Amino acid sequence: MKEKLEQIKQEALKRIQESTDPERLNEIKVAYLGKKGELTSLLKSMKDLAAEEKPKFGQMVNDTRSAIEDVLDEAKNRLESAALNEKLKKEVIDVTLPAKKPRMGHRHPNTIALEEVERIFIGLGYEVVSGPEVEKDYYNFEALNIPADHPAKDEQDTFYISGDFLLRTQTSSVQIHEMEKGRLPIRMIAPGRVFRSDEVDATHSPCFHQIEGLVIDKHVTFSDLKGTLDRFAKELFGEETKTKFRPHHFPFTEPSAEMDVSCFKCGGKGCRFCKGSGWIEILGCGMVHPHVLEMRGIDPEEYVGFAFGVGLERIALLKYEIDDMRLLYENDDRFLNQF
Ligand code: DAH
């Protein structure tokens, strides 16, 4: 029996030493120390021993059990720390590697142009206001002297939401909201998004931006309009810029005009940029129609106004000599980073 015990012990120790993974150690533990293991069955055969031998042999079995347990524990620790070391080696982090640089954004050409326009008009004492993009037909057309059957409605086809609501086709609607506030005089610009049912191409987009301007006060004249917009053009495109006003028609102004600036590329001689004419069309303007004032309860005998509307993209495209409007909306880093 003693030899058998010694043999079991040696065999167990050998298998423990040889095993290379902790799973195997568990199997060995079950095979030798488990309920149906070798040591247990040896204990069971103790009944055949003489009574005085039993305690001694029992003690020997227990010693063997704890010897095997000790070696098992030690092997388990050894294998586990080896596995951990292996894992650490594989997952090593090189803290000296340079970090990925965060990509810094910057202002969009539209934003740069808008801030420039705002700077100019704030300098002239204007307030910057805004109005809703979803608008009632009334504010976008009717109150601007464009009744239901007016042909101007065809030119500014838009997206109808429901019933009376549509996406505004022009920031001119903000004129009406400002007049409704009932505070006079008014000296405001209103930048914002407008919408038209247009196909996308190099000069059109179903969504673009306008900046509206409105002044209402006593004794305002067409000269004030011309002086203001001439100053604006010179601030924006340079002191040498000349302006020219051509008669035009807008339903909410009378008289109405379009303003051209002398081509800042060729100085007015005529080049590819201005299509040979020496002039570039830049905005629409006019004296506020008396009927528009009347509809808002403002007495046109006492108050006079002028208004203008300019396309923001148009300014950005001209100022930065961009020949395709789509570039402004594609958000391509390589394009945007140039401004
Ligand atoms: N709202 C006009 C448009 O979208 C632009 C415009 C023209 C605005 C003349 C004005 C103005 O305030 O006086 O075509």
Coordinates of N, CA, C and O in Angstrom, one line a residue, residues 28-127:
I28 N -6.0 16.9 -13.7 CA -5.1 16.2 -12.8 C -5.7 16.2 -11.4 O -5.7 15.1 -10.7
K29 N -6.1 17.3 -10.9 CA -6.7 17.5 -9.6 C -7.9 16.5 -9.4 O -7.9 15.8 -8.4
V30 N -8.7 16.5 -10.4 CA -9.9 15.6 -10.3 C -9.5 14.1 -10.3 O -9.9 13.3 -9.4
A31 N -8.5 13.8 -11.1 CA -8.1 12.4 -11.3 C -7.4 11.8 -10.0 O -7.6 10.7 -9.7
Y32 N -6.7 12.7 -9.2 CA -6.0 12.2 -8.0 C -6.7 12.5 -6.7 O -6.8 11.7 -5.8
L33 N -7.3 13.7 -6.7 CA -7.8 14.2 -5.4 C -9.4 14.2 -5.3 O -9.9 14.3 -4.3
G34 N -10.0 14.0 -6.5 CA -11.5 14.1 -6.6 C -12.1 12.9 -5.8 O -11.4 12.0 -5.4
K35 N -13.5 13.0 -5.8 CA -14.2 12.0 -5.1 C -14.0 10.6 -5.6 O -14.0 9.6 -4.8
K36 N -13.8 10.5 -6.9 CA -13.6 9.2 -7.5 C -12.1 9.0 -7.9 O -11.7 8.2 -8.7
G37 N -11.3 9.9 -7.3 CA -9.8 9.9 -7.6 C -9.1 8.8 -7.0 O -9.6 8.0 -6.1
E38 N -7.8 8.7 -7.4 CA -6.9 7.6 -6.9 C -6.7 7.6 -5.4 O -6.8 6.5 -4.8
L39 N -6.5 8.7 -4.8 CA -6.3 8.8 -3.4 C -7.5 8.4 -2.6 O -7.4 7.6 -1.6
T40 N -8.6 8.8 -3.1 CA -9.9 8.4 -2.4 C -10.1 6.9 -2.4 O -10.5 6.3 -1.4
S41 N -9.8 6.3 -3.6 CA -10.1 4.9 -3.6 C -9.0 4.1 -2.8 O -9.3 3.1 -2.2
L42 N -7.8 4.7 -2.6 CA -6.8 4.1 -1.7 C -7.3 4.1 -0.3 O -7.2 3.2 0.5
L43 N -7.9 5.3 0.1 CA -8.4 5.4 1.4 C -9.5 4.4 1.7 O -9.6 3.9 2.8
K44 N -10.3 4.1 0.6 CA -11.4 3.2 0.8 C -10.9 1.8 1.1 O -11.5 1.0 1.8
S45 N -9.7 1.5 0.5 CA -9.1 0.1 0.7 C -8.5 0.0 2.1 O -7.9 -1.1 2.4
M46 N -8.5 1.0 2.9 CA -7.8 1.0 4.2 C -8.5 -0.1 5.1 O -7.9 -0.5 6.1
K47 N -9.7 -0.4 4.8 CA -10.4 -1.4 5.7 C -9.7 -2.7 5.8 O -9.8 -3.4 6.7
D48 N -8.9 -3.0 4.8 CA -8.1 -4.3 4.8 C -6.9 -4.2 5.7 O -6.3 -5.3 6.1
L49 N -6.5 -3.0 6.2 CA -5.3 -2.9 7.1 C -5.6 -3.3 8.5 O -6.8 -3.2 9.0
A50 N -4.6 -3.7 9.2 CA -4.7 -4.0 10.6 C -5.1 -2.7 11.3 O -4.7 -1.6 10.9
A51 N -5.8 -2.8 12.4 CA -6.3 -1.6 13.1 C -5.2 -0.6 13.5 O -5.4 0.6 13.3
E52 N -4.1 -1.1 14.0 CA -3.0 -0.2 14.4 C -2.3 0.5 13.3 O -1.7 1.6 13.4
E53 N -2.5 -0.1 12.1 CA -1.8 0.6 10.9 C -2.7 1.7 10.3 O -2.2 2.6 9.7
K54 N -4.0 1.6 10.6 CA -4.9 2.6 9.9 C -4.6 4.0 10.1 O -4.4 4.8 9.2
P55 N -4.4 4.5 11.4 CA -4.1 6.0 11.6 C -2.8 6.4 10.9 O -2.8 7.4 10.2
K56 N -1.8 5.5 10.9 CA -0.5 5.9 10.3 C -0.7 6.0 8.8 O -0.3 7.0 8.2
F57 N -1.4 5.0 8.2 CA -1.6 5.1 6.8 C -2.5 6.3 6.4 O -2.2 7.0 5.4
G58 N -3.5 6.5 7.2 CA -4.4 7.7 6.9 C -3.6 9.0 6.9 O -3.8 9.8 6.0
Q59 N -2.7 9.1 7.9 CA -1.8 10.3 8.0 C -1.0 10.4 6.7 O -0.9 11.5 6.1
M60 N -0.4 9.2 6.2 CA 0.4 9.3 5.0 C -0.4 9.7 3.8 O 0.1 10.5 2.9
V61 N -1.7 9.2 3.7 CA -2.5 9.6 2.5 C -2.7 11.1 2.6 O -2.6 11.8 1.6
N62 N -3.0 11.6 3.8 CA -3.3 13.1 3.9 C -2.0 13.9 3.6 O -2.1 14.9 2.9
D63 N -0.8 13.4 4.0 CA 0.4 14.1 3.7 C 0.6 14.2 2.1 O 1.0 15.2 1.6
T64 N 0.3 13.0 1.5 CA 0.4 12.9 0.1 C -0.5 13.9 -0.6 O -0.2 14.7 -1.5
R65 N -1.8 13.9 -0.1 CA -2.8 14.9 -0.6 C -2.3 16.3 -0.6 O -2.3 17.0 -1.5
S66 N -1.7 16.7 0.6 CA -1.3 18.1 0.7 C -0.1 18.4 -0.1 O 0.1 19.5 -0.6
A67 N 0.8 17.4 -0.3 CA 2.0 17.6 -1.1 C 1.5 17.8 -2.6 O 2.0 18.8 -3.2
I68 N 0.5 17.0 -3.0 CA 0.1 17.2 -4.4 C -0.6 18.5 -4.5 O -0.4 19.3 -5.5
E69 N -1.4 18.9 -3.5 CA -2.1 20.2 -3.6 C -1.1 21.3 -3.7 O -1.3 22.3 -4.4
D70 N -0.1 21.3 -2.9 CA 0.9 22.3 -2.9 C 1.5 22.5 -4.3 O 1.6 23.6 -4.8
V71 N 1.9 21.4 -4.8 CA 2.5 21.4 -6.2 C 1.6 21.9 -7.2 O 1.9 22.7 -8.1
L72 N 0.3 21.5 -7.1 CA -0.7 22.0 -8.0 C -0.9 23.5 -7.9 O -0.9 24.2 -9.0
D73 N -1.0 24.0 -6.7 CA -1.1 25.5 -6.5 C 0.0 26.2 -7.1 O -0.2 27.2 -7.8
E74 N 1.2 25.7 -6.8 CA 2.4 26.4 -7.3 C 2.4 26.4 -8.9 O 2.7 27.4 -9.5
A75 N 2.1 25.2 -9.5 CA 2.1 25.1 -10.9 C 1.0 26.0 -11.5 O 1.2 26.7 -12.6
K76 N -0.1 26.1 -10.8 CA -1.2 27.0 -11.3 C -0.7 28.4 -11.3 O -0.9 29.1 -12.3
N77 N -0.1 28.9 -10.3 CA 0.4 30.3 -10.2 C 1.4 30.5 -11.3 O 1.4 31.6 -12.0
R78 N 2.3 29.5 -11.5 CA 3.4 29.7 -12.5 C 2.8 29.8 -13.9 O 3.1 30.8 -14.6
L79 N 1.8 28.9 -14.2 CA 1.2 29.0 -15.6 C 0.4 30.3 -15.8 O 0.5 30.9 -16.8
E80 N -0.3 30.7 -14.7 CA -1.1 31.9 -14.9 C -0.3 33.1 -15.1 O -0.6 34.0 -15.9
S81 N 0.8 33.2 -14.3 CA 1.6 34.4 -14.5 C 2.4 34.4 -15.8 O 2.6 35.5 -16.4
A82 N 2.7 33.2 -16.3 CA 3.3 33.1 -17.6 C 2.3 33.6 -18.7 O 2.7 34.4 -19.6
A83 N 1.1 33.2 -18.6 CA 0.0 33.6 -19.5 C -0.2 35.1 -19.5 O -0.3 35.8 -20.5
L84 N -0.1 35.7 -18.3 CA -0.3 37.1 -18.1 C 0.8 37.9 -18.8 O 0.6 38.8 -19.5
N85 N 2.1 37.4 -18.5 CA 3.2 38.0 -19.1 C 3.2 38.0 -20.6 O 3.5 39.0 -21.3
E86 N 2.7 36.9 -21.2 CA 2.6 36.7 -22.6 C 1.6 37.8 -23.2 O 1.8 38.5 -24.2
K87 N 0.5 37.9 -22.5 CA -0.6 38.9 -22.9 C -0.1 40.3 -22.8 O -0.3 41.1 -23.8
L88 N 0.6 40.6 -21.7 CA 1.2 42.0 -21.6 C 2.2 42.3 -22.7 O 2.2 43.4 -23.3
K89 N 3.0 41.3 -23.1 CA 3.9 41.5 -24.1 C 3.2 41.8 -25.5 O 3.6 42.7 -26.2
K90 N 2.1 41.0 -25.7 CA 1.4 41.2 -27.0 C 0.7 42.6 -27.0 O 0.6 43.2 -28.1
E91 N 0.3 43.0 -25.8 CA -0.6 44.3 -25.8 C 0.3 45.5 -25.5 O -0.3 46.5 -25.1
V92 N 1.5 45.4 -25.7 CA 2.4 46.5 -25.2 C 2.0 47.8 -26.0 O 1.7 47.7 -27.2
I93 N 2.0 48.9 -25.3 CA 1.6 50.2 -26.0 C 2.8 51.1 -26.0 O 3.5 51.3 -25.0
D94 N 3.1 51.6 -27.3 CA 4.2 52.5 -27.4 C 3.8 53.9 -27.2 O 3.2 54.5 -28.0
V95 N 4.1 54.4 -25.9 CA 3.6 55.7 -25.6 C 4.4 56.8 -26.3 O 4.0 58.0 -26.2
T96 N 5.4 56.4 -27.0 CA 6.2 57.5 -27.7 C 5.7 57.7 -29.1 O 6.1 58.7 -29.7
L97 N 4.7 56.9 -29.6 CA 4.1 57.1 -30.9 C 3.4 58.5 -30.9 O 2.7 58.8 -30.0
P98 N 3.6 59.3 -32.0 CA 2.9 60.5 -32.1 C 1.4 60.3 -32.1 O 0.9 59.4 -32.8
A99 N 0.6 61.2 -31.5 CA -0.9 61.0 -31.4 C -1.4 61.5 -32.8 O -0.8 62.2 -33.5
K100 N -2.7 61.0 -33.1 CA -3.4 61.5 -34.3 C -3.8 63.0 -34.0 O -4.4 63.2 -33.0
K101 N -3.5 63.8 -34.9 CA -3.8 65.3 -34.7 C -5.3 65.4 -35.0 O -5.8 65.0 -36.0
P102 N -6.0 66.1 -34.1 CA -7.4 66.4 -34.3 C -7.6 67.4 -35.5 O -6.7 68.2 -35.7
R103 N -8.6 67.1 -36.3 CA -8.8 68.0 -37.5 C -9.5 69.3 -37.1 O -10.6 69.3 -36.6
M104 N -8.8 70.4 -37.2 CA -9.4 71.7 -36.8 C -10.3 72.2 -38.0 O -9.8 72.3 -39.1
G105 N -11.5 72.5 -37.7 CA -12.4 73.1 -38.7 C -12.1 74.6 -38.7 O -11.3 75.2 -37.9
H106 N -12.7 75.3 -39.6 CA -12.7 76.8 -39.6 C -13.9 77.3 -40.3 O -14.7 76.5 -40.8
R107 N -14.0 78.6 -40.4 CA -15.2 79.2 -40.9 C -15.4 78.9 -42.4 O -14.5 78.9 -43.2
H108 N -16.7 78.6 -42.8 CA -17.1 78.4 -44.2 C -17.0 79.7 -45.0 O -17.3 80.7 -44.4
P109 N -16.7 79.6 -46.3 CA -16.7 80.9 -47.1 C -18.0 81.7 -47.0 O -17.9 82.9 -46.9
N110 N -19.1 81.0 -46.9 CA -20.4 81.7 -46.7 C -20.3 82.5 -45.4 O -20.8 83.6 -45.3
T111 N -19.8 81.8 -44.3 CA -19.8 82.5 -43.0 C -18.9 83.7 -43.0 O -19.2 84.7 -42.5
I112 N -17.7 83.5 -43.7 CA -16.7 84.6 -43.7 C -17.4 85.8 -44.5 O -17.3 86.9 -44.0
A113 N -18.0 85.5 -45.6 CA -18.7 86.6 -46.4 C -19.8 87.2 -45.5 O -19.9 88.5 -45.5
L114 N -20.6 86.4 -44.8 CA -21.7 87.0 -44.0 C -21.1 87.9 -42.9 O -21.7 89.0 -42.7
E115 N -20.1 87.4 -42.3 CA -19.5 88.2 -41.2 C -19.0 89.6 -41.7 O -19.1 90.6 -41.0
E116 N -18.5 89.5 -42.9 CA -18.0 90.7 -43.5 C -19.1 91.7 -43.8 O -19.1 92.9 -43.5
V117 N -20.2 91.2 -44.4 CA -21.4 92.0 -44.6 C -22.0 92.6 -43.3 O -22.3 93.7 -43.2
E118 N -22.1 91.7 -42.3 CA -22.6 92.2 -41.0 C -21.7 93.3 -40.4 O -22.2 94.3 -39.9
R119 N -20.4 93.1 -40.6 CA -19.5 94.1 -40.0 C -19.8 95.5 -40.7 O -19.9 96.5 -40.0
I120 N -20.0 95.4 -42.0 CA -20.2 96.7 -42.7 C -21.5 97.4 -42.3 O -21.5 98.6 -41.9
F121 N -22.6 96.6 -42.2 CA -23.8 97.2 -41.9 C -23.9 97.6 -40.4 O -24.6 98.6 -40.0
I122 N -23.3 96.8 -39.5 CA -23.3 97.2 -38.1 C -22.6 98.5 -37.9 O -23.0 99.4 -37.2
G123 N -21.5 98.7 -38.7 CA -20.8 99.9 -38.7 C -21.6 101.1 -39.2 O -21.4 102.2 -38.8
L124 N -22.7 100.8 -40.0 CA -23.6 101.9 -40.5 C -24.8 102.1 -39.6 O -25.7 102.8 -39.9
G125 N -24.8 101.3 -38.4 CA -25.8 101.5 -37.5 C -27.0 100.6 -37.6 O -28.1 100.8 -37.1
Y126 N -26.8 99.5 -38.4 CA -27.9 98.6 -38.6 C -27.9 97.5 -37.5 O -26.9 97.1 -36.9
E127 N -29.2 96.9 -37.3 CA -29.3 95.8 -36.4 C -29.4 94.5 -37.2 O -30.0 94.6 -38.3

